[in-house]
PDB file of C-alpha atoms in Angstrom:
ATOM      1  CA  MET A  15       0.000   0.000   0.000  1.00 93.00           C
ATOM      2  CA  HIS A  16       1.492   3.328  -1.087  1.00 97.00           C
ATOM      3  CA  LEU A  17       0.189   6.341   0.861  1.00 98.00           C
ATOM      4  CA  VAL A  18       1.162   9.725  -0.558  1.00 98.00           C
ATOM      5  CA  SER A  19       0.338  12.737   1.607  1.00 98.00           C
ATOM      6  CA  CYS A  20       0.755  16.387   0.761  1.00 98.00           C
ATOM      7  CA  HIS A  21       0.387  19.243   3.243  1.00 97.00           C
ATOM      8  CA  PRO A  22       3.064  21.688   4.422  1.00 97.00           C
ATOM      9  CA  VAL A  23       1.850  21.773   8.045  1.00 97.00           C
ATOM     10  CA  SER A  24       2.565  18.631  10.065  1.00 95.00           C
ATOM     11  CA  THR A  25      -0.260  19.405  12.528  1.00 96.00           C
ATOM     12  CA  SER A  26      -2.892  20.061   9.843  1.00 97.00           C
ATOM     13  CA  LEU A  27      -6.188  18.226   9.498  1.00 97.00           C
ATOM     14  CA  CYS A  28      -4.811  16.583   6.343  1.00 97.00           C
ATOM     15  CA  ALA A  29      -1.828  15.293   8.308  1.00 97.00           C
ATOM     16  CA  GLN A  30      -4.220  13.886  10.921  1.00 97.00           C
ATOM     17  CA  LEU A  31      -6.283  12.204   8.191  1.00 98.00           C
ATOM     18  CA  ALA A  32      -3.148  10.722   6.612  1.00 98.00           C
ATOM     19  CA  ALA A  33      -2.035   9.354   9.991  1.00 98.00           C
ATOM     20  CA  HIS A  34      -5.522   7.938  10.547  1.00 98.00           C
ATOM     21  CA  ALA A  35      -5.513   6.285   7.108  1.00 98.00           C
ATOM     22  CA  GLU A  36      -2.099   4.760   7.787  1.00 97.00           C
ATOM     23  CA  ALA A  37      -3.241   3.455  11.178  1.00 96.00           C
ATOM     24  CA  GLU A  38      -6.366   1.912   9.624  1.00 95.00           C
ATOM     25  CA  LEU A  39      -4.294   0.166   6.967  1.00 95.00           C
ATOM     26  CA  VAL A  40      -1.812  -1.188   9.510  1.00 94.00           C
ATOM     27  CA  LEU A  41      -4.684  -2.325  11.735  1.00 92.00           C
ATOM     28  CA  ASN A  42      -6.056  -4.277   8.769  1.00 88.00           C
ATOM     29  CA  GLY A  43      -2.746  -6.004   8.099  1.00 89.00           C
ATOM     30  CA  HIS A  44      -1.301  -3.838   5.326  1.00 90.00           C
ATOM     31  CA  GLU A  45       2.313  -2.822   5.087  1.00 94.00           C
ATOM     32  CA  VAL A  46       2.285   0.907   4.315  1.00 96.00           C
ATOM     33  CA  ASP A  47       4.875   2.677   2.199  1.00 97.00           C
ATOM     34  CA  ARG A  48       4.229   6.300   3.173  1.00 98.00           C
ATOM     35  CA  LEU A  49       5.569   9.273   1.257  1.00 98.00           C
ATOM     36  CA  ASP A  50       4.988  12.745   2.698  1.00 98.00           C
ATOM     37  CA  LEU A  51       5.933  15.032  -0.202  1.00 98.00           C
ATOM     38  CA  TYR A  52       6.706  18.023   2.012  1.00 97.00           C
ATOM     39  CA  GLU A  53       8.645  16.044   4.597  1.00 97.00           C
ATOM     40  CA  ALA A  54      10.661  14.443   1.791  1.00 97.00           C
ATOM     41  CA  GLY A  55      11.475  17.881   0.348  1.00 96.00           C
ATOM     42  CA  PHE A  56      10.060  16.842  -3.016  1.00 96.00           C
ATOM     43  CA  SER A  57      10.554  19.449  -5.744  1.00 95.00           C
ATOM     44  CA  PRO A  58       7.473  19.716  -7.965  1.00 95.00           C
ATOM     45  CA  VAL A  59       9.337  21.501 -10.746  1.00 93.00           C
ATOM     46  CA  LEU A  60       9.687  19.521 -13.964  1.00 88.00           C
ATOM     47  CA  THR A  61      13.206  20.419 -15.103  1.00 85.00           C
ATOM     48  CA  ALA A  62      14.109  21.527 -18.627  1.00 86.00           C
ATOM     49  CA  GLU A  63      16.106  18.316 -19.068  1.00 84.00           C
ATOM     50  CA  GLU A  64      13.192  16.152 -17.937  1.00 84.00           C
ATOM     51  CA  ARG A  65      10.802  17.908 -20.305  1.00 84.00           C
ATOM     52  CA  ALA A  66      13.216  17.788 -23.248  1.00 82.00           C
ATOM     53  CA  GLY A  67      13.457  14.005 -22.903  1.00 80.00           C
ATOM     54  CA  TYR A  68       9.845  13.470 -21.871  1.00 79.00           C
ATOM     55  CA  TYR A  69       8.636  11.631 -24.989  1.00 76.00           C
ATOM     56  CA  GLY A  70      11.963  10.140 -25.972  1.00 71.00           C
ATOM     57  CA  THR A  71      13.874   8.075 -23.505  1.00 62.00           C
ATOM     58  CA  PRO A  72      13.155   9.847 -20.240  1.00 54.00           C
ATOM     59  CA  ALA A  73      16.148  10.187 -17.994  1.00 67.00           C
ATOM     60  CA  PRO A  74      14.712  11.303 -14.669  1.00 71.00           C
ATOM     61  CA  GLY A  75      16.971  12.501 -11.914  1.00 76.00           C
ATOM     62  CA  SER A  76      18.176  10.243  -9.149  1.00 81.00           C
ATOM     63  CA  ASP A  77      15.493  11.738  -6.881  1.00 87.00           C
ATOM     64  CA  ILE A  78      12.690  10.576  -9.203  1.00 91.00           C
ATOM     65  CA  VAL A  79      13.710   7.001 -10.067  1.00 90.00           C
ATOM     66  CA  PRO A  80      13.068   5.600  -6.544  1.00 94.00           C
ATOM     67  CA  LEU A  81       9.640   7.291  -6.502  1.00 96.00           C
ATOM     68  CA  GLN A  82       8.805   5.727  -9.863  1.00 95.00           C
ATOM     69  CA  MET A  83       9.840   2.296  -8.575  1.00 95.00           C
ATOM     70  CA  ARG A  84       7.557   2.739  -5.572  1.00 96.00           C
ATOM     71  CA  LEU A  85       4.648   3.711  -7.832  1.00 97.00           C
ATOM     72  CA  MET A  86       5.165   0.839 -10.262  1.00 96.00           C
ATOM     73  CA  SER A  87       5.304  -1.747  -7.485  1.00 95.00           C
ATOM     74  CA  THR A  88       2.137  -0.682  -5.672  1.00 96.00           C
ATOM     75  CA  GLU A  89      -1.244  -2.351  -5.992  1.00 95.00           C
ATOM     76  CA  HIS A  90      -3.140   0.127  -3.815  1.00 96.00           C
ATOM     77  CA  LEU A  91      -2.578   3.876  -3.776  1.00 98.00           C
ATOM     78  CA  VAL A  92      -3.939   6.319  -1.189  1.00 98.00           C
ATOM     79  CA  LEU A  93      -3.642  10.075  -1.782  1.00 98.00           C
ATOM     80  CA  VAL A  94      -4.269  12.534   1.071  1.00 98.00           C
ATOM     81  CA  PHE A  95      -4.183  16.264   0.342  1.00 98.00           C
ATOM     82  CA  PRO A  96      -6.115  19.539   0.657  1.00 98.00           C
ATOM     83  CA  THR A  97      -8.018  20.904  -2.318  1.00 98.00           C
ATOM     84  CA  TRP A  98      -6.773  24.439  -2.917  1.00 97.00           C
ATOM     85  CA  TRP A  99      -8.416  26.689  -5.520  1.00 95.00           C
ATOM     86  CA  PHE A 100     -10.281  23.607  -6.773  1.00 96.00           C
ATOM     87  CA  SER A 101      -7.033  21.870  -7.661  1.00 96.00           C
ATOM     88  CA  VAL A 102      -4.350  19.727  -6.068  1.00 98.00           C
ATOM     89  CA  PRO A 103      -1.398  21.364  -4.261  1.00 98.00           C
ATOM     90  CA  ALA A 104       1.639  22.160  -6.420  1.00 97.00           C
ATOM     91  CA  ALA A 105       3.725  19.421  -4.779  1.00 98.00           C
ATOM     92  CA  LEU A 106       1.161  16.753  -5.685  1.00 98.00           C
ATOM     93  CA  LYS A 107       0.774  18.100  -9.224  1.00 98.00           C
ATOM     94  CA  GLY A 108       4.555  17.997  -9.554  1.00 96.00           C
ATOM     95  CA  TRP A 109       4.582  14.386  -8.313  1.00 97.00           C
ATOM     96  CA  LEU A 110       2.118  13.541 -11.086  1.00 97.00           C
ATOM     97  CA  ASP A 111       4.143  15.493 -13.671  1.00 94.00           C
ATOM     98  CA  ARG A 112       7.534  14.075 -12.717  1.00 93.00           C
ATOM     99  CA  VAL A 113       6.791  10.558 -11.447  1.00 95.00           C
ATOM    100  CA  TRP A 114       3.878   9.518 -13.704  1.00 95.00           C
ATOM    101  CA  SER A 115       5.995   9.892 -16.840  1.00 91.00           C
ATOM    102  CA  PRO A 116       6.095   8.070 -20.197  1.00 91.00           C
ATOM    103  CA  GLY A 117       7.570   4.605 -19.868  1.00 90.00           C
ATOM    104  CA  ILE A 118       6.451   4.468 -16.240  1.00 93.00           C
ATOM    105  CA  ALA A 119       2.732   5.333 -16.105  1.00 96.00           C
ATOM    106  CA  PHE A 120       1.916   5.270 -19.829  1.00 95.00           C
ATOM    107  CA  SER A 121       3.278   4.924 -23.346  1.00 93.00           C
ATOM    108  CA  GLN A 122       2.683   7.780 -25.737  1.00 86.00           C
ATOM    109  CA  GLY A 123       0.080   7.150 -28.434  1.00 82.00           C
ATOM    110  CA  THR A 124      -3.449   8.061 -29.473  1.00 85.00           C
ATOM    111  CA  PRO A 125      -4.866   7.099 -27.100  1.00 86.00           C
ATOM    112  CA  ILE A 126      -2.034   6.680 -24.636  1.00 91.00           C
ATOM    113  CA  VAL A 127      -1.307   3.124 -23.492  1.00 95.00           C
ATOM    114  CA  PRO A 128      -1.667   2.534 -19.738  1.00 97.00           C
ATOM    115  CA  LEU A 129       1.330   0.943 -18.026  1.00 97.00           C
ATOM    116  CA  LEU A 130       0.295   0.875 -14.355  1.00 97.00           C
ATOM    117  CA  THR A 131      -1.396  -2.495 -14.775  1.00 94.00           C
ATOM    118  CA  ASN A 132      -0.355  -3.515 -11.253  1.00 95.00           C
ATOM    119  CA  LEU A 133      -2.445  -0.731  -9.679  1.00 97.00           C
ATOM    120  CA  ARG A 134      -5.745  -2.191  -8.438  1.00 96.00           C
ATOM    121  CA  SER A 135      -7.234   0.641  -6.372  1.00 97.00           C
ATOM    122  CA  VAL A 136      -6.884   4.358  -5.735  1.00 98.00           C
ATOM    123  CA  THR A 137      -8.415   6.015  -2.676  1.00 98.00           C
ATOM    124  CA  VAL A 138      -8.386   9.820  -2.571  1.00 98.00           C
ATOM    125  CA  ILE A 139      -8.902  11.660   0.728  1.00 98.00           C
ATOM    126  CA  THR A 140      -9.185  15.428   0.482  1.00 98.00           C
ATOM    127  CA  THR A 141     -10.348  18.440   2.455  1.00 98.00           C
ATOM    128  CA  LEU A 142     -12.024  21.515   1.006  1.00 97.00           C
ATOM    129  CA  GLY A 143     -12.941  24.866   2.501  1.00 95.00           C
ATOM    130  CA  SER A 144     -15.984  25.141   0.267  1.00 95.00           C
ATOM    131  CA  PRO A 145     -19.363  23.533   0.923  1.00 94.00           C
ATOM    132  CA  TRP A 146     -20.320  20.367  -0.963  1.00 91.00           C
ATOM    133  CA  TRP A 147     -22.809  22.097  -3.232  1.00 94.00           C
ATOM    134  CA  PHE A 148     -20.246  24.595  -4.524  1.00 91.00           C
ATOM    135  CA  ASP A 149     -17.723  21.852  -5.319  1.00 91.00           C
ATOM    136  CA  ARG A 150     -20.226  19.490  -6.928  1.00 89.00           C
ATOM    137  CA  VAL A 151     -22.923  21.727  -8.427  1.00 90.00           C
ATOM    138  CA  ILE A 152     -21.108  24.944  -9.337  1.00 91.00           C
ATOM    139  CA  MET A 153     -17.572  23.640  -9.987  1.00 89.00           C
ATOM    140  CA  ARG A 154     -18.623  20.083 -11.011  1.00 89.00           C
ATOM    141  CA  SER A 155     -15.963  18.262  -8.947  1.00 94.00           C
ATOM    142  CA  PRO A 156     -12.852  19.349 -10.890  1.00 95.00           C
ATOM    143  CA  VAL A 157     -10.325  17.458  -8.747  1.00 97.00           C
ATOM    144  CA  ARG A 158     -12.286  14.226  -9.064  1.00 96.00           C
ATOM    145  CA  HIS A 159     -12.515  14.629 -12.837  1.00 96.00           C
ATOM    146  CA  MET A 160      -8.831  15.442 -13.223  1.00 97.00           C
ATOM    147  CA  LEU A 161      -7.639  12.544 -11.083  1.00 98.00           C
ATOM    148  CA  LYS A 162     -10.111   9.890 -12.221  1.00 97.00           C
ATOM    149  CA  LEU A 163     -10.550  10.705 -15.900  1.00 96.00           C
ATOM    150  CA  GLY A 164      -7.282  12.467 -16.643  1.00 95.00           C
ATOM    151  CA  VAL A 165      -4.839  10.348 -14.639  1.00 97.00           C
ATOM    152  CA  ILE A 166      -6.153   7.053 -13.257  1.00 98.00           C
ATOM    153  CA  ASP A 167      -8.390   6.001 -16.158  1.00 97.00           C
ATOM    154  CA  ALA A 168      -5.563   6.869 -18.563  1.00 96.00           C
ATOM    155  CA  CYS A 169      -2.726   5.135 -16.709  1.00 97.00           C
ATOM    156  CA  ALA A 170      -4.444   2.420 -14.637  1.00 97.00           C
ATOM    157  CA  PRO A 171      -7.931   1.843 -16.092  1.00 96.00           C
ATOM    158  CA  ARG A 172      -8.480  -1.382 -14.144  1.00 95.00           C
ATOM    159  CA  ALA A 173      -7.994   0.331 -10.787  1.00 97.00           C
ATOM    160  CA  SER A 174     -11.084   1.067  -8.718  1.00 96.00           C
ATOM    161  CA  PHE A 175     -11.416   4.718  -7.702  1.00 97.00           C
ATOM    162  CA  THR A 176     -12.860   6.071  -4.450  1.00 97.00           C
ATOM    163  CA  MET A 177     -12.853   9.732  -3.462  1.00 98.00           C
ATOM    164  CA  LEU A 178     -13.702  10.973   0.023  1.00 98.00           C
ATOM    165  CA  SER A 179     -14.093  14.740   0.390  1.00 98.00           C
ATOM    166  CA  LEU A 180     -14.494  16.595   3.662  1.00 98.00           C
ATOM    167  CA  HIS A 181     -16.267  19.778   2.598  1.00 97.00           C
ATOM    168  CA  SER A 182     -16.317  22.940   4.743  1.00 96.00           C
ATOM    169  CA  ALA A 183     -13.319  21.442   6.511  1.00 96.00           C
ATOM    170  CA  GLU A 184     -12.175  24.704   8.072  1.00 94.00           C
ATOM    171  CA  THR A 185     -15.377  24.894  10.114  1.00 96.00           C
ATOM    172  CA  ALA A 186     -15.953  21.159  10.629  1.00 96.00           C
ATOM    173  CA  SER A 187     -16.807  20.119  14.173  1.00 96.00           C
ATOM    174  CA  ALA A 188     -14.983  17.346  16.016  1.00 96.00           C
ATOM    175  CA  SER A 189     -17.965  15.060  15.459  1.00 97.00           C
ATOM    176  CA  GLN A 190     -17.958  15.783  11.706  1.00 97.00           C
ATOM    177  CA  VAL A 191     -14.240  14.982  11.505  1.00 97.00           C
ATOM    178  CA  LYS A 192     -14.788  11.786  13.503  1.00 97.00           C
ATOM    179  CA  LYS A 193     -17.601  10.748  11.151  1.00 98.00           C
ATOM    180  CA  PHE A 194     -15.351  11.426   8.152  1.00 97.00           C
ATOM    181  CA  MET A 195     -12.600   9.323   9.725  1.00 97.00           C
ATOM    182  CA  GLY A 196     -15.156   6.528  10.026  1.00 97.00           C
ATOM    183  CA  LYS A 197     -15.764   6.810   6.270  1.00 97.00           C
ATOM    184  CA  ILE A 198     -12.030   6.558   5.680  1.00 97.00           C
ATOM    185  CA  GLY A 199     -11.829   3.413   7.789  1.00 95.00           C
ATOM    186  CA  HIS A 200     -14.782   1.882   5.950  1.00 95.00           C
ATOM    187  CA  ALA A 201     -13.379   2.707   2.493  1.00 95.00           C
ATOM    188  CA  LEU A 202      -9.909   1.393   3.313  1.00 94.00           C
ATOM    189  CA  GLY A 203     -11.414  -1.697   4.929  1.00 90.00           C
ATOM    190  CA  ARG A 204     -13.146  -2.479   1.620  1.00 84.00           C
ATOM    191  CA  VAL A 205      -9.796  -2.192  -0.203  1.00 79.00           C
ATOM    192  CA  VAL A 206      -8.205  -4.545   2.307  1.00 57.00           C
ATOM    193  CA  ARG A 207     -11.012  -7.106   1.942  1.00 59.00           C
ATOM    194  CA  LYS A 208     -10.796  -7.030  -1.857  1.00 55.00           C
ATOM    195  CA  GLY A 209      -7.089  -7.731  -1.419  1.00 51.00           C
TER     196      GLY A 209
END
């Protein structure tokens, strides 16, 4: 199980949710490979060299190759991050740009050819400051669409996709957070049972 978390503040609600998700997975017998992008000092910037070789024979830096190996070997991926401006944080976008590259996540073509055939499930856990109706009705769930349709369906179409969003997170009560943590436990328990 590969858990990728992304929040600059180690005491944030997202950090608490990531720790809770990890604890639930361990409790259910999973070995967790956790990557905190901020703690790891991950640079989201796609370098000129990386981009120049993107569709040829990519030659990622020594900081990227181990992250690509971790991604390729995982069967279950959990992403925990805040939704900012109806998008993912820059560090997570950079992880997608730099780690999910040609030859690793897909082969270039029309359409692209998915390569993450080992990936069986993706669980997304995110917090938003906005209420549910603004995210879903007005904005039409942009993060869900980008991740599911633009990334997972393209690179790992056989993977199941679950997204859990805690809306109005900045004003959520302790009981609302606890209820959301229960949803996390339930969703991750289903992944564990499916194996």
